[in-house]
Amino acid sequence: KNEVEQSPQNLTAQEGEFITINCSYSVGISALHWLQQHPGGGIVSLFMLSSGKKKHGRLIATINIQEKHSSLHITASHPRDSAVYICAVPQEGAQKLVFGQGTRLTINP
Amino acid sequence: ETGVTQTPRHLVMGMTNKKSLKCEQHLGHNAMYWYKQSAKKPLELMFVYSLEERVENNSVPSRFSPECPNSSHLFLHLHTLQPEDSALYLCASSPDPFNTEAFFGQGTRLTVV
């Protein structure tokens, strides 16, 4: 089974700060997903990446396949970025995703 | 708005009730999923449908019964649930199973009393 660990579990920062959320997994993968879950429960897929870096607005996701590690960065953070950020990877040998526990991010004005 | 719509958004039901959750997508996706999210736990995959055929049943109790009548609609029929089944139930869809980004619905917050 592919184990997924996210850190930190909770993160509180001031508006404008640079945010980094980390994800480590135990087994080699084809692609990694970053998801954002808002307080109401709805989930939005942010990125799916298999190598290098992807950028979308103020969000940047990087992955190091050799080190089995990915990071999600938020530049110029804003209170509306407050959400739970979830990392997910495929389970080895199975068509299912394994999810991290999530990182609860709170951005204070 | 992700293109995946779930109804109802909130549901309170007794343990002897029968209810259904509905999910709808008009994104042209071939795969649809039901996930369960309990408090302080990661998302758990329940069922996967690909081209209206169930391809994954993740050891879910029979009191949860999925139905996929066509590629745009997915139901989760609930019968004689337990209080521990109270959770957020999320539907998602993707062009193909697991190899592409998934689009999630807003979820149904279910409370079993």
JSON list of C-alpha atoms in Angstrom, two decimals:
[
{"chain": "A", "resi": 1, "resn": "LYS", "atom": "CA", "xyz": [0.00, 0.00, 0.00]},
{"chain": "A", "resi": 2, "resn": "ASN", "atom": "CA", "xyz": [1.23, 3.49, -0.81]},
{"chain": "A", "resi": 3, "resn": "GLU", "atom": "CA", "xyz": [1.43, 5.56, 2.35]},
{"chain": "A", "resi": 4, "resn": "VAL", "atom": "CA", "xyz": [0.99, 9.30, 2.06]},
{"chain": "A", "resi": 5, "resn": "GLU", "atom": "CA", "xyz": [2.18, 11.75, 4.68]},
{"chain": "A", "resi": 6, "resn": "GLN", "atom": "CA", "xyz": [1.46, 15.44, 4.61]},
{"chain": "A", "resi": 7, "resn": "SER", "atom": "CA", "xyz": [3.05, 18.16, 6.68]},
{"chain": "A", "resi": 8, "resn": "PRO", "atom": "CA", "xyz": [2.19, 20.26, 8.45]},
{"chain": "A", "resi": 9, "resn": "GLN", "atom": "CA", "xyz": [-1.27, 19.09, 9.51]},
{"chain": "A", "resi": 10, "resn": "ASN", "atom": "CA", "xyz": [-2.27, 22.61, 10.42]},
{"chain": "A", "resi": 11, "resn": "LEU", "atom": "CA", "xyz": [-0.79, 25.88, 9.26]},
{"chain": "A", "resi": 12, "resn": "THR", "atom": "CA", "xyz": [-1.76, 29.42, 10.20]},
{"chain": "A", "resi": 13, "resn": "ALA", "atom": "CA", "xyz": [-0.15, 32.38, 8.48]},
{"chain": "A", "resi": 14, "resn": "GLN", "atom": "CA", "xyz": [-0.66, 36.07, 7.83]},
{"chain": "A", "resi": 15, "resn": "GLU", "atom": "CA", "xyz": [-1.92, 37.40, 4.55]},
{"chain": "A", "resi": 16, "resn": "GLY", "atom": "CA", "xyz": [0.89, 37.81, 2.08]},
{"chain": "A", "resi": 17, "resn": "GLU", "atom": "CA", "xyz": [3.11, 35.07, 3.44]},
{"chain": "A", "resi": 18, "resn": "PHE", "atom": "CA", "xyz": [4.65, 32.40, 1.24]},
{"chain": "A", "resi": 19, "resn": "ILE", "atom": "CA", "xyz": [3.14, 29.00, 2.06]},
{"chain": "A", "resi": 20, "resn": "THR", "atom": "CA", "xyz": [4.62, 25.55, 1.60]},
{"chain": "A", "resi": 21, "resn": "ILE", "atom": "CA", "xyz": [2.80, 22.28, 2.16]},
{"chain": "A", "resi": 22, "resn": "ASN", "atom": "CA", "xyz": [4.67, 19.02, 1.82]},
{"chain": "A", "resi": 23, "resn": "CYS", "atom": "CA", "xyz": [3.67, 15.53, 0.74]},
{"chain": "A", "resi": 24, "resn": "SER", "atom": "CA", "xyz": [5.75, 12.37, 0.93]},
{"chain": "A", "resi": 25, "resn": "TYR", "atom": "CA", "xyz": [4.77, 8.95, -0.35]},
{"chain": "A", "resi": 26, "resn": "SER", "atom": "CA", "xyz": [6.30, 5.54, -0.01]},
{"chain": "A", "resi": 27, "resn": "VAL", "atom": "CA", "xyz": [5.94, 3.85, -3.40]},
{"chain": "A", "resi": 28, "resn": "GLY", "atom": "CA", "xyz": [6.80, 5.00, -6.91]},
{"chain": "A", "resi": 29, "resn": "ILE", "atom": "CA", "xyz": [3.93, 6.62, -8.76]},
{"chain": "A", "resi": 30, "resn": "SER", "atom": "CA", "xyz": [2.86, 7.74, -12.21]},
{"chain": "A", "resi": 31, "resn": "ALA", "atom": "CA", "xyz": [1.24, 10.99, -11.07]},
{"chain": "A", "resi": 32, "resn": "LEU", "atom": "CA", "xyz": [0.40, 12.89, -7.92]},
{"chain": "A", "resi": 33, "resn": "HIS", "atom": "CA", "xyz": [-2.70, 14.98, -7.27]},
{"chain": "A", "resi": 34, "resn": "TRP", "atom": "CA", "xyz": [-3.16, 18.11, -5.18]},
{"chain": "A", "resi": 35, "resn": "LEU", "atom": "CA", "xyz": [-6.72, 18.89, -4.15]},
{"chain": "A", "resi": 36, "resn": "GLN", "atom": "CA", "xyz": [-8.29, 21.81, -2.30]},
{"chain": "A", "resi": 37, "resn": "GLN", "atom": "CA", "xyz": [-11.27, 21.31, -0.03]},
{"chain": "A", "resi": 38, "resn": "HIS", "atom": "CA", "xyz": [-13.23, 24.35, 1.05]},
{"chain": "A", "resi": 39, "resn": "PRO", "atom": "CA", "xyz": [-15.01, 24.63, 4.42]},
{"chain": "A", "resi": 40, "resn": "GLY", "atom": "CA", "xyz": [-18.31, 23.66, 2.82]},
{"chain": "A", "resi": 41, "resn": "GLY", "atom": "CA", "xyz": [-16.82, 20.33, 1.75]},
{"chain": "A", "resi": 42, "resn": "GLY", "atom": "CA", "xyz": [-16.48, 20.82, -1.99]},
{"chain": "A", "resi": 43, "resn": "ILE", "atom": "CA", "xyz": [-13.21, 19.64, -3.49]},
{"chain": "A", "resi": 44, "resn": "VAL", "atom": "CA", "xyz": [-11.37, 21.18, -6.39]},
{"chain": "A", "resi": 45, "resn": "SER", "atom": "CA", "xyz": [-8.55, 19.48, -8.22]},
{"chain": "A", "resi": 46, "resn": "LEU", "atom": "CA", "xyz": [-5.59, 21.84, -8.31]},
{"chain": "A", "resi": 47, "resn": "PHE", "atom": "CA", "xyz": [-2.86, 19.88, -10.01]},
{"chain": "A", "resi": 48, "resn": "MET", "atom": "CA", "xyz": [-1.96, 16.51, -11.38]},
{"chain": "A", "resi": 49, "resn": "LEU", "atom": "CA", "xyz": [1.75, 16.22, -11.99]},
{"chain": "A", "resi": 50, "resn": "SER", "atom": "CA", "xyz": [4.22, 13.48, -12.77]},
{"chain": "A", "resi": 51, "resn": "SER", "atom": "CA", "xyz": [7.46, 15.46, -12.97]},
{"chain": "A", "resi": 52, "resn": "GLY", "atom": "CA", "xyz": [8.97, 18.88, -12.49]},
{"chain": "A", "resi": 53, "resn": "LYS", "atom": "CA", "xyz": [6.76, 21.81, -11.70]},
{"chain": "A", "resi": 54, "resn": "LYS", "atom": "CA", "xyz": [3.35, 23.21, -12.57]},
{"chain": "A", "resi": 55, "resn": "LYS", "atom": "CA", "xyz": [2.05, 26.72, -11.94]},
{"chain": "A", "resi": 56, "resn": "HIS", "atom": "CA", "xyz": [-1.45, 28.08, -11.86]},
{"chain": "A", "resi": 57, "resn": "GLY", "atom": "CA", "xyz": [-1.84, 31.65, -10.73]},
{"chain": "A", "resi": 58, "resn": "ARG", "atom": "CA", "xyz": [-0.34, 31.95, -7.26]},
{"chain": "A", "resi": 59, "resn": "LEU", "atom": "CA", "xyz": [-0.13, 28.19, -6.83]},
{"chain": "A", "resi": 60, "resn": "ILE", "atom": "CA", "xyz": [2.96, 26.19, -7.68]},
{"chain": "A", "resi": 61, "resn": "ALA", "atom": "CA", "xyz": [3.35, 22.43, -7.34]},
{"chain": "A", "resi": 62, "resn": "THR", "atom": "CA", "xyz": [6.64, 20.61, -7.58]},
{"chain": "A", "resi": 63, "resn": "ILE", "atom": "CA", "xyz": [7.51, 16.96, -7.48]},
{"chain": "A", "resi": 64, "resn": "ASN", "atom": "CA", "xyz": [10.74, 15.03, -7.03]},
{"chain": "A", "resi": 65, "resn": "ILE", "atom": "CA", "xyz": [10.11, 11.51, -8.22]},
{"chain": "A", "resi": 66, "resn": "GLN", "atom": "CA", "xyz": [13.43, 10.16, -6.93]},
{"chain": "A", "resi": 67, "resn": "GLU", "atom": "CA", "xyz": [12.84, 11.51, -3.44]},
{"chain": "A", "resi": 68, "resn": "LYS", "atom": "CA", "xyz": [9.10, 10.62, -3.52]},
{"chain": "A", "resi": 69, "resn": "HIS", "atom": "CA", "xyz": [8.20, 14.10, -2.41]},
{"chain": "A", "resi": 70, "resn": "SER", "atom": "CA", "xyz": [5.97, 16.90, -3.62]},
{"chain": "A", "resi": 71, "resn": "SER", "atom": "CA", "xyz": [5.38, 20.43, -2.41]},
{"chain": "A", "resi": 72, "resn": "LEU", "atom": "CA", "xyz": [2.54, 22.85, -2.92]},
{"chain": "A", "resi": 73, "resn": "HIS", "atom": "CA", "xyz": [3.46, 26.53, -2.66]},
{"chain": "A", "resi": 74, "resn": "ILE", "atom": "CA", "xyz": [1.18, 29.52, -2.42]},
{"chain": "A", "resi": 75, "resn": "THR", "atom": "CA", "xyz": [2.65, 32.94, -3.10]},
{"chain": "A", "resi": 76, "resn": "ALA", "atom": "CA", "xyz": [1.15, 36.16, -1.71]},
{"chain": "A", "resi": 77, "resn": "SER", "atom": "CA", "xyz": [-1.34, 34.15, 0.35]},
{"chain": "A", "resi": 78, "resn": "HIS", "atom": "CA", "xyz": [-4.83, 35.51, 0.87]},
{"chain": "A", "resi": 79, "resn": "PRO", "atom": "CA", "xyz": [-7.61, 34.67, 3.36]},
{"chain": "A", "resi": 80, "resn": "ARG", "atom": "CA", "xyz": [-9.58, 33.04, 0.53]},
{"chain": "A", "resi": 81, "resn": "ASP", "atom": "CA", "xyz": [-6.78, 30.46, 0.30]},
{"chain": "A", "resi": 82, "resn": "SER", "atom": "CA", "xyz": [-7.92, 29.13, 3.66]},
{"chain": "A", "resi": 83, "resn": "ALA", "atom": "CA", "xyz": [-8.89, 25.51, 3.02]},
{"chain": "A", "resi": 84, "resn": "VAL", "atom": "CA", "xyz": [-7.71, 21.95, 3.48]},
{"chain": "A", "resi": 85, "resn": "TYR", "atom": "CA", "xyz": [-5.11, 20.90, 0.94]},
{"chain": "A", "resi": 86, "resn": "ILE", "atom": "CA", "xyz": [-4.97, 17.20, 0.15]},
{"chain": "A", "resi": 87, "resn": "CYS", "atom": "CA", "xyz": [-2.30, 15.18, -1.60]},
{"chain": "A", "resi": 88, "resn": "ALA", "atom": "CA", "xyz": [-3.27, 11.94, -3.36]},
{"chain": "A", "resi": 89, "resn": "VAL", "atom": "CA", "xyz": [-1.26, 9.26, -5.12]},
{"chain": "A", "resi": 90, "resn": "PRO", "atom": "CA", "xyz": [-2.18, 6.02, -6.90]},
{"chain": "A", "resi": 91, "resn": "GLN", "atom": "CA", "xyz": [-2.00, 2.87, -4.84]},
{"chain": "A", "resi": 92, "resn": "GLU", "atom": "CA", "xyz": [0.61, 0.53, -6.26]},
{"chain": "A", "resi": 93, "resn": "GLY", "atom": "CA", "xyz": [-0.91, -2.18, -8.39]},
{"chain": "A", "resi": 94, "resn": "ALA", "atom": "CA", "xyz": [-4.46, -0.89, -8.01]},
{"chain": "A", "resi": 95, "resn": "GLN", "atom": "CA", "xyz": [-6.65, 1.61, -9.72]},
{"chain": "A", "resi": 96, "resn": "LYS", "atom": "CA", "xyz": [-7.34, 3.70, -6.68]},
{"chain": "A", "resi": 97, "resn": "LEU", "atom": "CA", "xyz": [-5.99, 6.78, -5.05]},
{"chain": "A", "resi": 98, "resn": "VAL", "atom": "CA", "xyz": [-4.54, 6.98, -1.56]},
{"chain": "A", "resi": 99, "resn": "PHE", "atom": "CA", "xyz": [-5.14, 10.29, 0.15]},
{"chain": "A", "resi": 100, "resn": "GLY", "atom": "CA", "xyz": [-3.11, 12.14, 2.72]},
{"chain": "A", "resi": 101, "resn": "GLN", "atom": "CA", "xyz": [-4.73, 13.43, 5.88]},
{"chain": "A", "resi": 102, "resn": "GLY", "atom": "CA", "xyz": [-4.79, 16.93, 4.51]},
{"chain": "A", "resi": 103, "resn": "THR", "atom": "CA", "xyz": [-3.25, 20.19, 5.65]},
{"chain": "A", "resi": 104, "resn": "ARG", "atom": "CA", "xyz": [-5.61, 22.74, 7.14]},
{"chain": "A", "resi": 105, "resn": "LEU", "atom": "CA", "xyz": [-4.44, 26.19, 6.07]},
{"chain": "A", "resi": 106, "resn": "THR", "atom": "CA", "xyz": [-5.73, 29.36, 7.68]},
{"chain": "A", "resi": 107, "resn": "ILE", "atom": "CA", "xyz": [-4.67, 32.73, 6.31]},
{"chain": "A", "resi": 108, "resn": "ASN", "atom": "CA", "xyz": [-5.44, 35.63, 8.62]},
{"chain": "A", "resi": 109, "resn": "PRO", "atom": "CA", "xyz": [-5.96, 39.14, 7.24]},
{"chain": "B", "resi": 1, "resn": "GLU", "atom": "CA", "xyz": [-18.45, 25.30, -10.05]},
{"chain": "B", "resi": 2, "resn": "THR", "atom": "CA", "xyz": [-16.76, 22.09, -11.13]},
{"chain": "B", "resi": 3, "resn": "GLY", "atom": "CA", "xyz": [-19.46, 20.68, -13.39]},
{"chain": "B", "resi": 4, "resn": "VAL", "atom": "CA", "xyz": [-20.33, 17.92, -10.93]},
{"chain": "B", "resi": 5, "resn": "THR", "atom": "CA", "xyz": [-23.58, 18.46, -9.05]},
{"chain": "B", "resi": 6, "resn": "GLN", "atom": "CA", "xyz": [-24.64, 16.56, -5.98]},
{"chain": "B", "resi": 7, "resn": "THR", "atom": "CA", "xyz": [-28.05, 16.56, -4.32]},
{"chain": "B", "resi": 8, "resn": "PRO", "atom": "CA", "xyz": [-29.06, 16.94, -1.64]},
{"chain": "B", "resi": 9, "resn": "ARG", "atom": "CA", "xyz": [-26.35, 19.02, 0.04]},
{"chain": "B", "resi": 10, "resn": "HIS", "atom": "CA", "xyz": [-27.50, 17.97, 3.49]},
{"chain": "B", "resi": 11, "resn": "LEU", "atom": "CA", "xyz": [-29.45, 14.91, 4.60]},
{"chain": "B", "resi": 12, "resn": "VAL", "atom": "CA", "xyz": [-30.61, 13.74, 7.99]},
{"chain": "B", "resi": 13, "resn": "MET", "atom": "CA", "xyz": [-32.05, 10.25, 8.08]},
{"chain": "B", "resi": 14, "resn": "GLY", "atom": "CA", "xyz": [-33.11, 7.69, 10.63]},
{"chain": "B", "resi": 15, "resn": "MET", "atom": "CA", "xyz": [-31.55, 4.26, 10.79]},
{"chain": "B", "resi": 16, "resn": "THR", "atom": "CA", "xyz": [-34.64, 2.64, 9.28]},
{"chain": "B", "resi": 17, "resn": "ASN", "atom": "CA", "xyz": [-34.99, 5.10, 6.41]},
{"chain": "B", "resi": 18, "resn": "LYS", "atom": "CA", "xyz": [-34.18, 4.56, 2.76]},
{"chain": "B", "resi": 19, "resn": "LYS", "atom": "CA", "xyz": [-32.71, 7.52, 0.91]},
{"chain": "B", "resi": 20, "resn": "SER", "atom": "CA", "xyz": [-30.65, 8.16, -2.20]},
{"chain": "B", "resi": 21, "resn": "LEU", "atom": "CA", "xyz": [-27.83, 10.53, -3.03]},
{"chain": "B", "resi": 22, "resn": "LYS", "atom": "CA", "xyz": [-27.62, 11.81, -6.57]},
{"chain": "B", "resi": 23, "resn": "CYS", "atom": "CA", "xyz": [-24.64, 12.92, -8.62]},
{"chain": "B", "resi": 24, "resn": "GLU", "atom": "CA", "xyz": [-24.76, 14.40, -12.10]},
{"chain": "B", "resi": 25, "resn": "GLN", "atom": "CA", "xyz": [-22.05, 15.46, -14.54]},
{"chain": "B", "resi": 26, "resn": "HIS", "atom": "CA", "xyz": [-22.31, 16.73, -18.08]},
{"chain": "B", "resi": 27, "resn": "LEU", "atom": "CA", "xyz": [-18.60, 16.94, -18.70]},
{"chain": "B", "resi": 28, "resn": "GLY", "atom": "CA", "xyz": [-18.53, 13.93, -20.98]},
{"chain": "B", "resi": 29, "resn": "HIS", "atom": "CA", "xyz": [-16.49, 11.98, -18.45]},
{"chain": "B", "resi": 30, "resn": "ASN", "atom": "CA", "xyz": [-16.40, 8.21, -18.54]},
{"chain": "B", "resi": 31, "resn": "ALA", "atom": "CA", "xyz": [-15.55, 7.55, -14.89]},
{"chain": "B", "resi": 32, "resn": "MET", "atom": "CA", "xyz": [-17.51, 8.43, -11.77]},
{"chain": "B", "resi": 33, "resn": "TYR", "atom": "CA", "xyz": [-16.67, 7.83, -8.14]},
{"chain": "B", "resi": 34, "resn": "TRP", "atom": "CA", "xyz": [-18.21, 7.83, -4.69]},
{"chain": "B", "resi": 35, "resn": "TYR", "atom": "CA", "xyz": [-15.96, 8.85, -1.80]},
{"chain": "B", "resi": 36, "resn": "LYS", "atom": "CA", "xyz": [-16.64, 8.98, 1.92]},
{"chain": "B", "resi": 37, "resn": "GLN", "atom": "CA", "xyz": [-14.98, 11.53, 4.17]},
{"chain": "B", "resi": 38, "resn": "SER", "atom": "CA", "xyz": [-15.39, 10.97, 7.89]},
{"chain": "B", "resi": 39, "resn": "ALA", "atom": "CA", "xyz": [-14.28, 13.50, 10.45]},
{"chain": "B", "resi": 40, "resn": "LYS", "atom": "CA", "xyz": [-10.49, 13.73, 10.72]},
{"chain": "B", "resi": 41, "resn": "LYS", "atom": "CA", "xyz": [-9.93, 10.89, 8.28]},
{"chain": "B", "resi": 42, "resn": "PRO", "atom": "CA", "xyz": [-8.62, 10.90, 4.72]},
{"chain": "B", "resi": 43, "resn": "LEU", "atom": "CA", "xyz": [-10.96, 10.45, 1.83]},
{"chain": "B", "resi": 44, "resn": "GLU", "atom": "CA", "xyz": [-11.98, 6.83, 1.34]},
{"chain": "B", "resi": 45, "resn": "LEU", "atom": "CA", "xyz": [-12.90, 5.50, -2.06]},
{"chain": "B", "resi": 46, "resn": "MET", "atom": "CA", "xyz": [-16.18, 3.59, -2.06]},
{"chain": "B", "resi": 47, "resn": "PHE", "atom": "CA", "xyz": [-17.06, 2.81, -5.66]},
{"chain": "B", "resi": 48, "resn": "VAL", "atom": "CA", "xyz": [-15.76, 3.47, -9.16]},
{"chain": "B", "resi": 49, "resn": "TYR", "atom": "CA", "xyz": [-17.81, 3.26, -12.31]},
{"chain": "B", "resi": 50, "resn": "SER", "atom": "CA", "xyz": [-16.24, 3.33, -15.74]},
{"chain": "B", "resi": 51, "resn": "LEU", "atom": "CA", "xyz": [-18.57, 3.52, -18.74]},
{"chain": "B", "resi": 52, "resn": "GLU", "atom": "CA", "xyz": [-21.46, 2.66, -16.42]},
{"chain": "B", "resi": 53, "resn": "GLU", "atom": "CA", "xyz": [-19.80, -0.52, -15.22]},
{"chain": "B", "resi": 54, "resn": "ARG", "atom": "CA", "xyz": [-18.64, -0.87, -11.64]},
{"chain": "B", "resi": 55, "resn": "VAL", "atom": "CA", "xyz": [-14.89, -1.43, -11.67]},
{"chain": "B", "resi": 56, "resn": "GLU", "atom": "CA", "xyz": [-14.12, -0.98, -8.00]},
{"chain": "B", "resi": 57, "resn": "ASN", "atom": "CA", "xyz": [-15.99, -1.86, -4.85]},
{"chain": "B", "resi": 58, "resn": "ASN", "atom": "CA", "xyz": [-13.79, -1.00, -1.93]},
{"chain": "B", "resi": 59, "resn": "SER", "atom": "CA", "xyz": [-15.26, -3.43, 0.61]},
{"chain": "B", "resi": 60, "resn": "VAL", "atom": "CA", "xyz": [-18.24, -1.22, 1.24]},
{"chain": "B", "resi": 61, "resn": "PRO", "atom": "CA", "xyz": [-21.12, -2.62, 3.36]},
{"chain": "B", "resi": 62, "resn": "SER", "atom": "CA", "xyz": [-24.19, -3.67, 1.42]},
{"chain": "B", "resi": 63, "resn": "ARG", "atom": "CA", "xyz": [-26.28, -0.99, 3.10]},
{"chain": "B", "resi": 64, "resn": "PHE", "atom": "CA", "xyz": [-24.65, 1.30, 0.50]},
{"chain": "B", "resi": 65, "resn": "SER", "atom": "CA", "xyz": [-25.82, 0.43, -2.99]},
{"chain": "B", "resi": 66, "resn": "PRO", "atom": "CA", "xyz": [-24.55, 2.37, -6.00]},
{"chain": "B", "resi": 67, "resn": "GLU", "atom": "CA", "xyz": [-26.32, 2.72, -9.31]},
{"chain": "B", "resi": 68, "resn": "CYS", "atom": "CA", "xyz": [-25.05, 4.19, -12.55]},
{"chain": "B", "resi": 69, "resn": "PRO", "atom": "CA", "xyz": [-27.92, 4.28, -15.07]},
{"chain": "B", "resi": 70, "resn": "ASN", "atom": "CA", "xyz": [-25.90, 6.22, -17.63]},
{"chain": "B", "resi": 71, "resn": "SER", "atom": "CA", "xyz": [-22.53, 7.93, -17.89]},
{"chain": "B", "resi": 72, "resn": "SER", "atom": "CA", "xyz": [-23.88, 11.24, -16.59]},
{"chain": "B", "resi": 73, "resn": "HIS", "atom": "CA", "xyz": [-25.63, 10.06, -13.44]},
{"chain": "B", "resi": 74, "resn": "LEU", "atom": "CA", "xyz": [-24.56, 8.20, -10.36]},
{"chain": "B", "resi": 75, "resn": "PHE", "atom": "CA", "xyz": [-26.68, 7.33, -7.34]},
{"chain": "B", "resi": 76, "resn": "LEU", "atom": "CA", "xyz": [-25.88, 6.02, -3.91]},
{"chain": "B", "resi": 77, "resn": "HIS", "atom": "CA", "xyz": [-28.84, 4.26, -2.33]},
{"chain": "B", "resi": 78, "resn": "LEU", "atom": "CA", "xyz": [-28.81, 4.18, 1.46]},
{"chain": "B", "resi": 79, "resn": "HIS", "atom": "CA", "xyz": [-30.66, 1.64, 3.56]},
{"chain": "B", "resi": 80, "resn": "THR", "atom": "CA", "xyz": [-30.59, 0.90, 7.31]},
{"chain": "B", "resi": 81, "resn": "LEU", "atom": "CA", "xyz": [-27.52, 3.00, 7.95]},
{"chain": "B", "resi": 82, "resn": "GLN", "atom": "CA", "xyz": [-25.71, 3.31, 11.25]},
{"chain": "B", "resi": 83, "resn": "PRO", "atom": "CA", "xyz": [-24.77, 6.50, 13.09]},
{"chain": "B", "resi": 84, "resn": "GLU", "atom": "CA", "xyz": [-21.12, 5.84, 12.22]},
{"chain": "B", "resi": 85, "resn": "ASP", "atom": "CA", "xyz": [-22.06, 6.24, 8.55]},
{"chain": "B", "resi": 86, "resn": "SER", "atom": "CA", "xyz": [-22.54, 9.95, 9.18]},
{"chain": "B", "resi": 87, "resn": "ALA", "atom": "CA", "xyz": [-20.00, 11.65, 6.95]},
{"chain": "B", "resi": 88, "resn": "LEU", "atom": "CA", "xyz": [-19.50, 13.80, 3.88]},
{"chain": "B", "resi": 89, "resn": "TYR", "atom": "CA", "xyz": [-20.16, 11.80, 0.72]},
{"chain": "B", "resi": 90, "resn": "LEU", "atom": "CA", "xyz": [-18.38, 13.14, -2.32]},
{"chain": "B", "resi": 91, "resn": "CYS", "atom": "CA", "xyz": [-18.98, 12.30, -5.94]},
{"chain": "B", "resi": 92, "resn": "ALA", "atom": "CA", "xyz": [-16.31, 12.84, -8.56]},
{"chain": "B", "resi": 93, "resn": "SER", "atom": "CA", "xyz": [-15.84, 12.28, -12.25]},
{"chain": "B", "resi": 94, "resn": "SER", "atom": "CA", "xyz": [-12.87, 12.10, -14.57]},
{"chain": "B", "resi": 95, "resn": "PRO", "atom": "CA", "xyz": [-12.35, 11.49, -18.27]},
{"chain": "B", "resi": 96, "resn": "ASP", "atom": "CA", "xyz": [-10.88, 8.08, -17.51]},
{"chain": "B", "resi": 97, "resn": "PRO", "atom": "CA", "xyz": [-10.44, 6.17, -14.27]},
{"chain": "B", "resi": 98, "resn": "PHE", "atom": "CA", "xyz": [-7.66, 7.57, -12.13]},
{"chain": "B", "resi": 99, "resn": "ASN", "atom": "CA", "xyz": [-5.31, 8.66, -14.88]},
{"chain": "B", "resi": 100, "resn": "THR", "atom": "CA", "xyz": [-6.61, 12.16, -15.20]},
{"chain": "B", "resi": 101, "resn": "GLU", "atom": "CA", "xyz": [-7.69, 14.94, -12.92]},
{"chain": "B", "resi": 102, "resn": "ALA", "atom": "CA", "xyz": [-10.95, 14.35, -11.13]},
{"chain": "B", "resi": 103, "resn": "PHE", "atom": "CA", "xyz": [-13.70, 16.90, -10.73]},
{"chain": "B", "resi": 104, "resn": "PHE", "atom": "CA", "xyz": [-15.50, 16.74, -7.42]},
{"chain": "B", "resi": 105, "resn": "GLY", "atom": "CA", "xyz": [-19.00, 17.69, -6.41]},
{"chain": "B", "resi": 106, "resn": "GLN", "atom": "CA", "xyz": [-19.79, 19.77, -3.35]},
{"chain": "B", "resi": 107, "resn": "GLY", "atom": "CA", "xyz": [-20.66, 16.72, -1.33]},
{"chain": "B", "resi": 108, "resn": "THR", "atom": "CA", "xyz": [-23.66, 15.59, 0.67]},
{"chain": "B", "resi": 109, "resn": "ARG", "atom": "CA", "xyz": [-23.36, 16.00, 4.42]},
{"chain": "B", "resi": 110, "resn": "LEU", "atom": "CA", "xyz": [-25.17, 12.95, 5.80]},
{"chain": "B", "resi": 111, "resn": "THR", "atom": "CA", "xyz": [-26.24, 12.60, 9.40]},
{"chain": "B", "resi": 112, "resn": "VAL", "atom": "CA", "xyz": [-27.72, 9.31, 10.58]},
{"chain": "B", "resi": 113, "resn": "VAL", "atom": "CA", "xyz": [-29.77, 9.58, 13.76]}
]
